[in-house]
Short mmCIF file of C-alpha atoms and ligand atoms in Angstrom, two decimals:
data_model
loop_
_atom_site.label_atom_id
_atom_site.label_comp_id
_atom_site.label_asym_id
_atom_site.label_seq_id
_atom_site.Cartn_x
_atom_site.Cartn_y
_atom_site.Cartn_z
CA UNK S 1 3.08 26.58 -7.59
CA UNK S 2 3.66 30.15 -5.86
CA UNK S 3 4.94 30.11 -2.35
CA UNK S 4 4.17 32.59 0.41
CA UNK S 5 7.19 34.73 1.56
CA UNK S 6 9.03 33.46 4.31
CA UNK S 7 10.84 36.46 5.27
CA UNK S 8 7.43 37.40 7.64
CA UNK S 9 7.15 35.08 10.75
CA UNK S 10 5.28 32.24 10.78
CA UNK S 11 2.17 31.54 13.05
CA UNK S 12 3.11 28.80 15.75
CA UNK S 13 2.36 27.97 19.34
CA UNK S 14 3.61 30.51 21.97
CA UNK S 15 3.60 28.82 25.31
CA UNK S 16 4.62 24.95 26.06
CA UNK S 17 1.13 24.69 27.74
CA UNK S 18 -0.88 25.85 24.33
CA UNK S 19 1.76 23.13 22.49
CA UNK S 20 0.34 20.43 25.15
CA UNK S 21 -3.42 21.63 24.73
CA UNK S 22 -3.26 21.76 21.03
CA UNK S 23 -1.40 18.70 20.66
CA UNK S 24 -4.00 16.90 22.75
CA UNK S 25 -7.13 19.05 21.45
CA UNK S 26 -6.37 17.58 18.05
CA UNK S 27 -5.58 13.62 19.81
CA UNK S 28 -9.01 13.92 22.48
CA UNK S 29 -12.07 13.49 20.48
CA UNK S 30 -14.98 11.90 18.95
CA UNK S 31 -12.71 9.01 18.65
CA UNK S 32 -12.68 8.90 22.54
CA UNK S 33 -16.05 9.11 23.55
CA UNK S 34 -18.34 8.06 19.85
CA UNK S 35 -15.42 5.02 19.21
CA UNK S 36 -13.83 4.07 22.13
CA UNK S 37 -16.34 2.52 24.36
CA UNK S 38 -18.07 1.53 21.43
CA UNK S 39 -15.81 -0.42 19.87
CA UNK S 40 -14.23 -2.00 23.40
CA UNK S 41 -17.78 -2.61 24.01
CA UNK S 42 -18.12 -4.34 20.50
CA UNK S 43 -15.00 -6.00 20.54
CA UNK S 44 -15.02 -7.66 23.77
CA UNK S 45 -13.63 -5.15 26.55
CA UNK S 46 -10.35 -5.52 28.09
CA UNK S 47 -8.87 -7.80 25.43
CA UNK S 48 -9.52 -5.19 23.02
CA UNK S 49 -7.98 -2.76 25.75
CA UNK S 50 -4.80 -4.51 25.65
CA UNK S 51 -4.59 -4.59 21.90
CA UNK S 52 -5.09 -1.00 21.66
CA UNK S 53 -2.36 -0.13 24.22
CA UNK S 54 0.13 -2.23 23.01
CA UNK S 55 -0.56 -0.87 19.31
CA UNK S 56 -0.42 2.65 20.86
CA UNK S 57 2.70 1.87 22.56
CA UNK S 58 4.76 0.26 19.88
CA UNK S 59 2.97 1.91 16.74
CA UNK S 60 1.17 5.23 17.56
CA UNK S 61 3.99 6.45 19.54
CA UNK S 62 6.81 6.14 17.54
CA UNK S 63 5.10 7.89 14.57
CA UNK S 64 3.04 10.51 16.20
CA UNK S 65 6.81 11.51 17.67
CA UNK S 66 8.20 11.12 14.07
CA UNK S 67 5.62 13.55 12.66
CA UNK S 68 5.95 15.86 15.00
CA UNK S 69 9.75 16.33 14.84
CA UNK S 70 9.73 16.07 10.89
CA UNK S 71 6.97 19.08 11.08
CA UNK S 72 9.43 21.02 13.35
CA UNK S 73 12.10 20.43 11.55
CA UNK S 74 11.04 21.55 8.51
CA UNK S 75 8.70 24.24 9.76
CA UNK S 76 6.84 23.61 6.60
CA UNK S 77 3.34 22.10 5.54
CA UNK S 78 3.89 18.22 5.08
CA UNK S 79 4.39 18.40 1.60
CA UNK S 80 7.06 21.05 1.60
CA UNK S 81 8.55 19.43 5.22
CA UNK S 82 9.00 16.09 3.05
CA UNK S 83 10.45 18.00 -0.53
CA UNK S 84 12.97 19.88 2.19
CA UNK S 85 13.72 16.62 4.11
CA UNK S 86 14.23 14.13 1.16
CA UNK S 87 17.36 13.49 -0.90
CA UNK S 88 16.37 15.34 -4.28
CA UNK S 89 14.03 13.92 -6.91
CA UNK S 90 12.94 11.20 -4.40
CA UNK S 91 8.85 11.39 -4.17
CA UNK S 92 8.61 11.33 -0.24
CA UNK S 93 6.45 14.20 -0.36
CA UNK S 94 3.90 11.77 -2.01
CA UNK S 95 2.49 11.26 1.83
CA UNK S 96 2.03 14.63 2.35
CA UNK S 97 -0.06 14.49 -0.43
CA UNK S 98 -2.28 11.71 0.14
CA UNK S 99 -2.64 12.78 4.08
CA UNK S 100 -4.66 15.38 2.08
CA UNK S 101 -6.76 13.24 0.35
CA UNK S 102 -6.77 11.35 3.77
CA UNK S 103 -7.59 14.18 5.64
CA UNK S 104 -11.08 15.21 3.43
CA UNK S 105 -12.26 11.68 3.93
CA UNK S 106 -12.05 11.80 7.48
CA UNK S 107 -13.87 14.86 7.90
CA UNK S 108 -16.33 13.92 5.76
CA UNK S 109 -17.96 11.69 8.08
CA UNK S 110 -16.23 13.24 11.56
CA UNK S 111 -17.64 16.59 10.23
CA UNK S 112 -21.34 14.37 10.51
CA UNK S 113 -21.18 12.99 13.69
CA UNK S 114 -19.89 16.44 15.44
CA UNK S 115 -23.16 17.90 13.43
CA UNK S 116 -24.82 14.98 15.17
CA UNK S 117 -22.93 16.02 18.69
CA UNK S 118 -24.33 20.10 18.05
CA UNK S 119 -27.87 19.00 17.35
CA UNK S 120 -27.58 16.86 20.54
CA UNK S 121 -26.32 19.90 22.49
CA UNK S 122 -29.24 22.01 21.40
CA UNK S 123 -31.76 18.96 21.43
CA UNK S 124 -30.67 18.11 25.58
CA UNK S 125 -31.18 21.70 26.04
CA UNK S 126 -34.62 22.07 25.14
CA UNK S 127 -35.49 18.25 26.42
CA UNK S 128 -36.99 16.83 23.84
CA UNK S 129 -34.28 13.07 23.61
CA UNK S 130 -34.91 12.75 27.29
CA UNK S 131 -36.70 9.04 27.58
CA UNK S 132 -36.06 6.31 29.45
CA UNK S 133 -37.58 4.63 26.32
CA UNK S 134 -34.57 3.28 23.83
CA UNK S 135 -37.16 2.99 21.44
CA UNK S 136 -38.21 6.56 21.78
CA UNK S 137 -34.50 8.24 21.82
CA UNK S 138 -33.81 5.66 18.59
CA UNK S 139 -36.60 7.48 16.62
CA UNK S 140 -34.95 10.65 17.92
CA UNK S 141 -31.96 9.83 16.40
CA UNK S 142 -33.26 8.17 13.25
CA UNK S 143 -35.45 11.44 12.79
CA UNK S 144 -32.31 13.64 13.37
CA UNK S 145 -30.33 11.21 10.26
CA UNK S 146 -32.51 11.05 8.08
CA UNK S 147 -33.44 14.36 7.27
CA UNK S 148 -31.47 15.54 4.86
CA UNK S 149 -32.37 19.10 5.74
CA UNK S 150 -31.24 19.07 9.20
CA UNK S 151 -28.18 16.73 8.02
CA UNK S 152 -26.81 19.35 6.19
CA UNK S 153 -27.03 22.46 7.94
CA UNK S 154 -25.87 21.29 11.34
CA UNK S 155 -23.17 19.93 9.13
CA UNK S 156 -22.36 23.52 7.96
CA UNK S 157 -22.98 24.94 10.78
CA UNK S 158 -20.03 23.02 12.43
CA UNK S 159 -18.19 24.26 9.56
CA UNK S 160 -18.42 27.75 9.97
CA UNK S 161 -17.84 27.28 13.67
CA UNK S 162 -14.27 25.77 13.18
CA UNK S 163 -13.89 28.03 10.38
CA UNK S 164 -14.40 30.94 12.22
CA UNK S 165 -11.88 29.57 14.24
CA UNK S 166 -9.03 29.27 12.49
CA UNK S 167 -9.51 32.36 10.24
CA UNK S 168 -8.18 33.75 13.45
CA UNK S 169 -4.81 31.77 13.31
CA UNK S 170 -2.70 29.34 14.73
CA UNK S 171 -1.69 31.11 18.20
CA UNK S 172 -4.79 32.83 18.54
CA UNK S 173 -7.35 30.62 16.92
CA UNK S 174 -6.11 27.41 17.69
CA UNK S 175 -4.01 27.63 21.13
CA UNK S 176 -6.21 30.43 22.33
CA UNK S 177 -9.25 28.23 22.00
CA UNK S 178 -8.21 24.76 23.25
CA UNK S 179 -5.86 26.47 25.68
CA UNK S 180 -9.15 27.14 27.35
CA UNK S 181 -11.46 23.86 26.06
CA UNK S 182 -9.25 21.24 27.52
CA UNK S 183 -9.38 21.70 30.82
CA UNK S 184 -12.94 22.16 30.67
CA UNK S 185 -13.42 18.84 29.33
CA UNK S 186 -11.30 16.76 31.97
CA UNK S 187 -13.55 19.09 34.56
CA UNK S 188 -16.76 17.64 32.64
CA UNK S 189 -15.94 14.42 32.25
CA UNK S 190 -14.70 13.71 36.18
CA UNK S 191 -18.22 15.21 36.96
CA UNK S 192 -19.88 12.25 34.62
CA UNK S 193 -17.33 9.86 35.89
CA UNK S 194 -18.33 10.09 39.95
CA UNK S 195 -21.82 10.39 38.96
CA UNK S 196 -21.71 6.79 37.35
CA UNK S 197 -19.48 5.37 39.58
CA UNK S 198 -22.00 6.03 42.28
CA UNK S 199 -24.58 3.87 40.41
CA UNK S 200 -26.13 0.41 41.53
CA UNK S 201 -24.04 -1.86 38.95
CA UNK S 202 -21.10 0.37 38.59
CA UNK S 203 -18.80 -2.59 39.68
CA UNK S 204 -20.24 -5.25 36.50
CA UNK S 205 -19.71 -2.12 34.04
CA UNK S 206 -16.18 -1.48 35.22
CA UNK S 207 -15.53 -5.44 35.50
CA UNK S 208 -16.88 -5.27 31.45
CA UNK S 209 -14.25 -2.98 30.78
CA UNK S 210 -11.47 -4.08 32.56
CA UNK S 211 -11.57 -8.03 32.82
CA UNK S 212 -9.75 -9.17 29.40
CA UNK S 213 -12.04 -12.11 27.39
CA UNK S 214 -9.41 -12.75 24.66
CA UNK S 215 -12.22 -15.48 22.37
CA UNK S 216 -12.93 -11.98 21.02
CA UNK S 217 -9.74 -11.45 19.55
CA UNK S 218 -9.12 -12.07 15.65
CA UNK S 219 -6.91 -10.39 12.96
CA UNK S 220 -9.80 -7.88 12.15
CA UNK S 221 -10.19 -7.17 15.75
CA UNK S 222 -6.66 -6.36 15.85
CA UNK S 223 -7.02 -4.01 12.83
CA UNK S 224 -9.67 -2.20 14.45
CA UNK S 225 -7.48 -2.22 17.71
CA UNK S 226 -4.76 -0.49 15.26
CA UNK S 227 -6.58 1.45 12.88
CA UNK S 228 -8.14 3.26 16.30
CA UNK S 229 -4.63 4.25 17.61
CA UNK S 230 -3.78 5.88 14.51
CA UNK S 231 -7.18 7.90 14.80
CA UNK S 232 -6.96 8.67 18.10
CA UNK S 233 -3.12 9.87 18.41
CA UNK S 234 -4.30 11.94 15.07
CA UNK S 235 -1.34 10.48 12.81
CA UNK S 236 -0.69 8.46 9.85
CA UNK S 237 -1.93 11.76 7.71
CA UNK S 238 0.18 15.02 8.31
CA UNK S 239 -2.22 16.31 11.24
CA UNK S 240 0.68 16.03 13.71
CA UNK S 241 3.28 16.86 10.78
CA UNK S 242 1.77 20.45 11.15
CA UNK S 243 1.18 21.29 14.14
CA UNK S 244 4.95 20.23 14.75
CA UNK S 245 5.67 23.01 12.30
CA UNK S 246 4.09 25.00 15.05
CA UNK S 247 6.17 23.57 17.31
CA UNK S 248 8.60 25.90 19.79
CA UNK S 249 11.69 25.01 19.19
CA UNK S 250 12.82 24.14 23.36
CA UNK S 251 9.45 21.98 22.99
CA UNK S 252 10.92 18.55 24.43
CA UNK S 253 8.98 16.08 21.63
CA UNK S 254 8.93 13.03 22.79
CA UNK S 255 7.89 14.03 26.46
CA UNK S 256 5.19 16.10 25.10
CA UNK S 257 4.07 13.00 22.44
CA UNK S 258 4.29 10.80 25.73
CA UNK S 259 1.99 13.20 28.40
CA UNK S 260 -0.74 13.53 24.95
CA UNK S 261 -0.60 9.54 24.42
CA UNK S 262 -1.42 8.95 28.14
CA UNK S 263 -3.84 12.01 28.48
CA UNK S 264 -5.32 10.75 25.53
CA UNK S 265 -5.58 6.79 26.92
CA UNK S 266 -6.80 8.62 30.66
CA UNK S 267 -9.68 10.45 28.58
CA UNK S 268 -11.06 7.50 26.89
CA UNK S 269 -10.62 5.38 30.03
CA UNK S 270 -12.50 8.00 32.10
CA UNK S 271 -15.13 7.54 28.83
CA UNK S 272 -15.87 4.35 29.49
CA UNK S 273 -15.81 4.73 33.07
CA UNK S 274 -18.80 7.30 32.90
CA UNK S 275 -20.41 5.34 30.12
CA UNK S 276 -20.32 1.21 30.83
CA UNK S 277 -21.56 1.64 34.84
CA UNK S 278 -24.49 3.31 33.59
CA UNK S 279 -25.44 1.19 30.75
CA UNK S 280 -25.22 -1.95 32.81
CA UNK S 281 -26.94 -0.17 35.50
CA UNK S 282 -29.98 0.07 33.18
CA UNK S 283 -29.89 -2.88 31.66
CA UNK S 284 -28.80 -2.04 28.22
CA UNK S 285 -26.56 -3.86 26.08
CA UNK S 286 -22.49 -2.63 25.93
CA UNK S 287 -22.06 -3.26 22.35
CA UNK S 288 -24.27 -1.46 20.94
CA UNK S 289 -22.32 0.27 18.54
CA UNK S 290 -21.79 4.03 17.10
CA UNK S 291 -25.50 4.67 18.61
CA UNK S 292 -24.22 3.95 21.70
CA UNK S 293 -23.78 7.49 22.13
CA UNK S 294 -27.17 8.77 21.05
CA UNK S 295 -29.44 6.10 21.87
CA UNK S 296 -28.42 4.62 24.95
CA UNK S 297 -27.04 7.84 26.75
CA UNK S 298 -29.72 9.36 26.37
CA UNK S 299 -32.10 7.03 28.08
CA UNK S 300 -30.03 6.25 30.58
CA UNK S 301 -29.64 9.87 31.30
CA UNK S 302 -33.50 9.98 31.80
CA UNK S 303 -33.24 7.62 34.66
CA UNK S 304 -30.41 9.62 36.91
CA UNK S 305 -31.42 12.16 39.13
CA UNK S 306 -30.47 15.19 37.81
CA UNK S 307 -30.36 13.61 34.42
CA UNK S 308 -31.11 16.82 32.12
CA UNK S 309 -28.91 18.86 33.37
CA UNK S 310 -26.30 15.81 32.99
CA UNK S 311 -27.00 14.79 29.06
CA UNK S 312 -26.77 18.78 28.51
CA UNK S 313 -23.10 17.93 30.06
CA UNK S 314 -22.36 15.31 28.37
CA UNK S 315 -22.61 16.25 24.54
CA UNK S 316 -21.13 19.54 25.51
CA UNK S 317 -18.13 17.99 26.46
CA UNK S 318 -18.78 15.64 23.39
CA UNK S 319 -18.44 18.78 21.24
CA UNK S 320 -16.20 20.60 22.93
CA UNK S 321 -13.44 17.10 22.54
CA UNK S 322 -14.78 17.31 18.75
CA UNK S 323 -13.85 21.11 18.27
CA UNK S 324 -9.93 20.99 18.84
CA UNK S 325 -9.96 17.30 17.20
CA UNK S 326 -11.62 18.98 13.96
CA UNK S 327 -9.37 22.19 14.13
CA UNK S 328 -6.51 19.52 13.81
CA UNK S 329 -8.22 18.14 10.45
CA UNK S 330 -9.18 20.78 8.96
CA UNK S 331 -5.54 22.59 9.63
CA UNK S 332 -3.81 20.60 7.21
CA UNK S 333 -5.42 21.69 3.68
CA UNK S 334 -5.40 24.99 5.27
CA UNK S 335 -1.87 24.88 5.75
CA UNK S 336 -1.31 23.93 2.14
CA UNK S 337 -3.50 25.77 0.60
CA UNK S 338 -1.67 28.94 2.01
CA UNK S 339 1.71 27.80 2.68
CA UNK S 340 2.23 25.98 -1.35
CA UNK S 341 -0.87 27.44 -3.30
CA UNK S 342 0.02 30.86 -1.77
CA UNK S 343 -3.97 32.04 -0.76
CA UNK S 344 -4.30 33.72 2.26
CA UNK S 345 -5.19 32.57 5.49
CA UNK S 346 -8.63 33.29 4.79
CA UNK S 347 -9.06 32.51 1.28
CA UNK S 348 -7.69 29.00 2.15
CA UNK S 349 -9.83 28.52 4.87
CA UNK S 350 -13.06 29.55 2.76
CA UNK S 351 -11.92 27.21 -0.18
CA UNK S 352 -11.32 24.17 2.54
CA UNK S 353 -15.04 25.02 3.86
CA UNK S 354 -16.60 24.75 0.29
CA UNK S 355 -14.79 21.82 -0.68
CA UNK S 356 -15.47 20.07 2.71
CA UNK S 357 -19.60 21.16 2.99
CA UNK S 358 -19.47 19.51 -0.97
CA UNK S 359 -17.25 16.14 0.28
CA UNK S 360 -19.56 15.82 3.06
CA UNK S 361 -22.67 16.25 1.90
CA UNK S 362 -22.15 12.67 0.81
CA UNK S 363 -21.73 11.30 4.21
CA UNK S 364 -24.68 14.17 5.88
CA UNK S 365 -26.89 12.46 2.99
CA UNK S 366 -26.24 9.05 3.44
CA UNK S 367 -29.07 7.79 5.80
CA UNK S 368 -31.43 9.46 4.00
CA UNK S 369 -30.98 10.63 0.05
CA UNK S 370 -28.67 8.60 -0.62
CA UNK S 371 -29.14 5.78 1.73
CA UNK S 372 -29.42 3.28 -1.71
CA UNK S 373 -25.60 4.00 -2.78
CA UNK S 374 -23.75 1.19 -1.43
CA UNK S 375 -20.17 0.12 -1.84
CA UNK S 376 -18.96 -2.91 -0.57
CA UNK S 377 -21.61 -3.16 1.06
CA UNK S 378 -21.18 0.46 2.85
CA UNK S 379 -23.27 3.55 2.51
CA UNK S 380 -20.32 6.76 2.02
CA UNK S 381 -20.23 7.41 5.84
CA UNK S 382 -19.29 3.71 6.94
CA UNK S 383 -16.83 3.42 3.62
CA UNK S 384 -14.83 6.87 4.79
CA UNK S 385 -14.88 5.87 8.45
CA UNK S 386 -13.36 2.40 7.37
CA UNK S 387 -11.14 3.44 4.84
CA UNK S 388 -9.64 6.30 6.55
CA UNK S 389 -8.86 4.25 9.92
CA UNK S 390 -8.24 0.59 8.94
CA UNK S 391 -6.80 1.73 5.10
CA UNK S 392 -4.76 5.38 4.70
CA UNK S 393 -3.94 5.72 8.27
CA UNK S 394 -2.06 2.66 8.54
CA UNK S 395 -0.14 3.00 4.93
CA UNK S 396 0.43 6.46 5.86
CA UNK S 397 2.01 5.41 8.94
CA UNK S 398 3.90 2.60 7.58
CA UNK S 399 5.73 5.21 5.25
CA UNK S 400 6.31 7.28 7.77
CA UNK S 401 8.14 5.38 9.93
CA UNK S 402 9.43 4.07 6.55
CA UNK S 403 10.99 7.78 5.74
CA UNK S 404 12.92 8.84 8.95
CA UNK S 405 13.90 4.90 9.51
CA UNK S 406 15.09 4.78 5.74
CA UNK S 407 15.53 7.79 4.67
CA UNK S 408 16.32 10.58 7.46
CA UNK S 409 18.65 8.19 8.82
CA UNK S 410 19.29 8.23 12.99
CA UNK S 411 21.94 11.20 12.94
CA UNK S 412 19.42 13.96 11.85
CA UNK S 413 16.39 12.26 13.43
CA UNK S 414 18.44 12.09 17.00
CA UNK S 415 19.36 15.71 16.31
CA UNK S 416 15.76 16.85 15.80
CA UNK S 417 14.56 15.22 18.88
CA UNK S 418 17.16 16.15 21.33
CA UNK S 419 16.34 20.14 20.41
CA UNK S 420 20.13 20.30 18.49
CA UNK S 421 21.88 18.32 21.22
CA UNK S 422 20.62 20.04 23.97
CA UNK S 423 18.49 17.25 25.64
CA UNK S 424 20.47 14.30 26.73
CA UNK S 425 17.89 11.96 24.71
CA UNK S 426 20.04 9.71 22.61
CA UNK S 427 19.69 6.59 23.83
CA UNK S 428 15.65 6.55 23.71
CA UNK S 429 16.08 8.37 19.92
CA UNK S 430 17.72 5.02 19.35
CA UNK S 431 15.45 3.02 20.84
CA UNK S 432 12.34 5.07 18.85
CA UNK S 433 14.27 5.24 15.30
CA UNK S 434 14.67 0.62 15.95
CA UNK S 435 10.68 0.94 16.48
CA UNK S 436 10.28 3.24 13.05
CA UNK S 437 12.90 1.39 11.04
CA UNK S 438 12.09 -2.14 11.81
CA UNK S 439 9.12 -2.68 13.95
CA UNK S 440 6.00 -0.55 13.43
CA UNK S 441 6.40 -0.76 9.73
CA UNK S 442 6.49 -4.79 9.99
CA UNK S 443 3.68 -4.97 12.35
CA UNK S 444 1.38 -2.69 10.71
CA UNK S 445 1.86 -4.58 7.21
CA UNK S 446 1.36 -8.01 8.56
CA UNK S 447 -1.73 -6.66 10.79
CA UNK S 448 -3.49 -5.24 7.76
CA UNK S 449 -2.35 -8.16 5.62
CA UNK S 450 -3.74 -10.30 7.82
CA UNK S 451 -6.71 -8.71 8.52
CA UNK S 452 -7.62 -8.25 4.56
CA UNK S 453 -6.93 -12.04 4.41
CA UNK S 454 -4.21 -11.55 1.99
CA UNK S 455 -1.70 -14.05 3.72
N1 LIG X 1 -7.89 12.06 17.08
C1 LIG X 1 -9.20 12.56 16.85
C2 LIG X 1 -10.22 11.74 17.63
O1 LIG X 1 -9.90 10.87 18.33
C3 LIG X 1 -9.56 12.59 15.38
C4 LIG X 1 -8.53 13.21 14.52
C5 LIG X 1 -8.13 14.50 14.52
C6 LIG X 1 -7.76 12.56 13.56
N2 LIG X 1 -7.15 14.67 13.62
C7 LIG X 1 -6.89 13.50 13.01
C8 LIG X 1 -7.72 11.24 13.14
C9 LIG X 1 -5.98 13.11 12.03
C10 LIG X 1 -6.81 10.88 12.16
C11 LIG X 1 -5.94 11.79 11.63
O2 LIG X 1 -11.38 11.96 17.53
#
């Protein structure tokens, strides 16, 4: 395998700002506003909530902060970062490798539903979803899904779009560009937010979010509950891994992990807070799963004053969340297609586009050509967006927290996160590496063995 030279500086964030809006372009996303209130709404509301947090708190945040400061240490692509960070001969770099794998299977059907979010951009535009008829904005949809035409080239089209991106680089592809998105979106989505909160039944919609009903609560609940803080914080794959390469070296880690995991939790929060008042408003139902989104906002959009102009705002910020969350993704093969198979920047971006628009053709195709292929019951889309949360991210994490717990060891790990001594951060580096070497790795085995009813 040929390796780039090293001797030429490598691309990272410049500012501690663009570290914070990258960081948090790649956590904010689809899964906060297409997954989120779903799923809470699904899953019974604030038990769910609680669930989630407390998996965020004990789980997400120890390993999104161990991926980070592995990636910074090592300045490398997750596969090198884990060669240079293991003892020799010992096959850490194994999860680097599978994050890849990992990382194709998530945008496979992520890659979809932001095709999904562009078509709705252009579609609440020109007018044509607006109905206060569910029955009319479900045909919409359906239409939209099961054309296999239309599938696929708003599927490529978002390709291209975060290709173009990042064929520009790290500093000034991806920091220029969420630099500018993110606070865009928290602009958008406070605009949503007062607008729903000033609706008739905005009170029973919060009260659905916020008052805990834990009947709801089983061992696959709590998978989902755990399987959606790995998506959201973006870890469990090598996503955070690499952009911690990028990293500045000042950059104070765990702060920063801290201010994207609660900017993260506000954002979904301030989701369901523009979402649930309106759908109780108009009588719909709050579980009504992934077409949430595209069914249901929609019509309830036809019924607010001012309702165009507001669905146009909505799946823009929809797509603009999607855009730094698929940057992220996308990033990582990049990374290692340049940084370990030695193509250039471009050339490793073009390959990473070809093999994604073939991956995900399965998942553009499945409600429509290939709507009969069915495993475990799952068309491709459902089977990537389960395995990938509820099946790599977890293991991924586990061995994560299993590496700098195990295998790191405290010394180098405390080192790494104090900047070289310079922050006065050793007590809570002892508190994280107790989380990494004893607790997250527990929990998240017993949750999924639990939850896959193998004890
Ligand atoms: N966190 C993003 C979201 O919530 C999705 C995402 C981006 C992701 N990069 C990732 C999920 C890496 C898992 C792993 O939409």
């Amino acid at each position: 395998m040929g390796t780039v030279n090293h001797s030429a500086k490598r691309d990272g964030f410049t500012s501690g700002f663009g570290v914070l809006a990258a960081t948090l372009g790649s956590a904010v996303g689809l899964g906060n506003i297409w997954k989120f209130p779903s799923l809470t709404g699904a899953n019974g509301g604030a038990g769910f909530l609680l669930v989630y947090f407390l998996a965020t708190l004990l789980i997400g945040l120890p390993v999104m902060i161990a991926e980070i400061s592995i990636g910074r240490q090592a300045k490398a692509n997750p596969i090198t970062a884990l060669r240079q960070l293991a003892p020799k001969g010992r096959p850490w770099w194994l999860i680097g490798a599978s994050g890849v794998l990992a990382s194709f299977l998530i945008m496979a059907f992520y890659s979809e539903v932001v095709a999904w979010v562009f078509a709705y951009v252009a579609k609440a535009v020109g007018g044509s979803i607006l109905s206060s008829d569910p029955a009319v904005t479900q045909r919409a949809f359906d239409t939209l899904i099961s054309d296999p035409l239309q599938s696929l080239l708003w599927q490529w089209l978002v390709l291209v779009f975060i290709g173009s991106i990042l064929l520009c680089g790290v500093s000034k592809g991806i920091e220029a560009v969420t630099k500018r998105l993110m606070p865009l979106l928290f602009l958008l989505l406070l605009l949503l937010c007062s607008v729903s909160l000033s609706l008739d039944k905005a009170g029973e919609g919060l009260a659905f979010l916020f008052s805990p009903d834990f009947s709801k609560l089983n061992a696959s609940v709590v998978l989902t509950a755990m399987g959606l803080a790995f998506f959201k914080l973006s870890i469990g794959m090598g996503t955070m891994m690499t952009y911690g390469s990028y990293f500045r070296d000042d950059q104070n880690i765990p702060r920063t992990a801290f201010r994207v995991m609660t900017a993260d939790l506000c954002v979904s929060l301030l989701a369901g807070i523009a979402i649930f008042p309106a759908v109780f408003t108009f009588g719909f139902a709050p579980s009504a799963g992934p077409s949430l989104v595209f069914i249901t906002i929609p019509a309830v959009f036809a019924q607010i004053p001012m309702g165009h102009v507001l669905m146009v705002v909505f799946f823009v910020l929809t797509a603009v969340a999607a855009t730094g969350a698929m940057l992220s993704l996308m990033e990582v093969p990049v990374l290692i297609l340049h940084e370990r198979f030695g193509l250039s920047r471009a050339r490793a971006t073009l390959t990473t586009l070809v093999m994604l628009a073939v991956i995900g053709s399965g998942c553009a195709l499945s409600n429509s050509t290939l709507a009969e292929f069915r495993l475990f019951g799952l068309n491709l889309f459902d089977l990537s967006d389960y395995l990938s949360s509820n099946i790599f991210l977890p293991i991924g994490g586990i061995f994560i927290a299993l590496f700098v717990g195990w295998s790191w060891g405290l010394e180098r790990f405390r080192l790494a996160i104090s900047n070289h001594g310079t922050l006065n951060n050793a007590r809570l580096a002892g508190a994280i590496f107790f989380l990494l070497r004893y607790v997250s790795p527990a929990l998240i085995l017993l949750v999924m063995l639990r939850a896959l009813q193998l004890v």
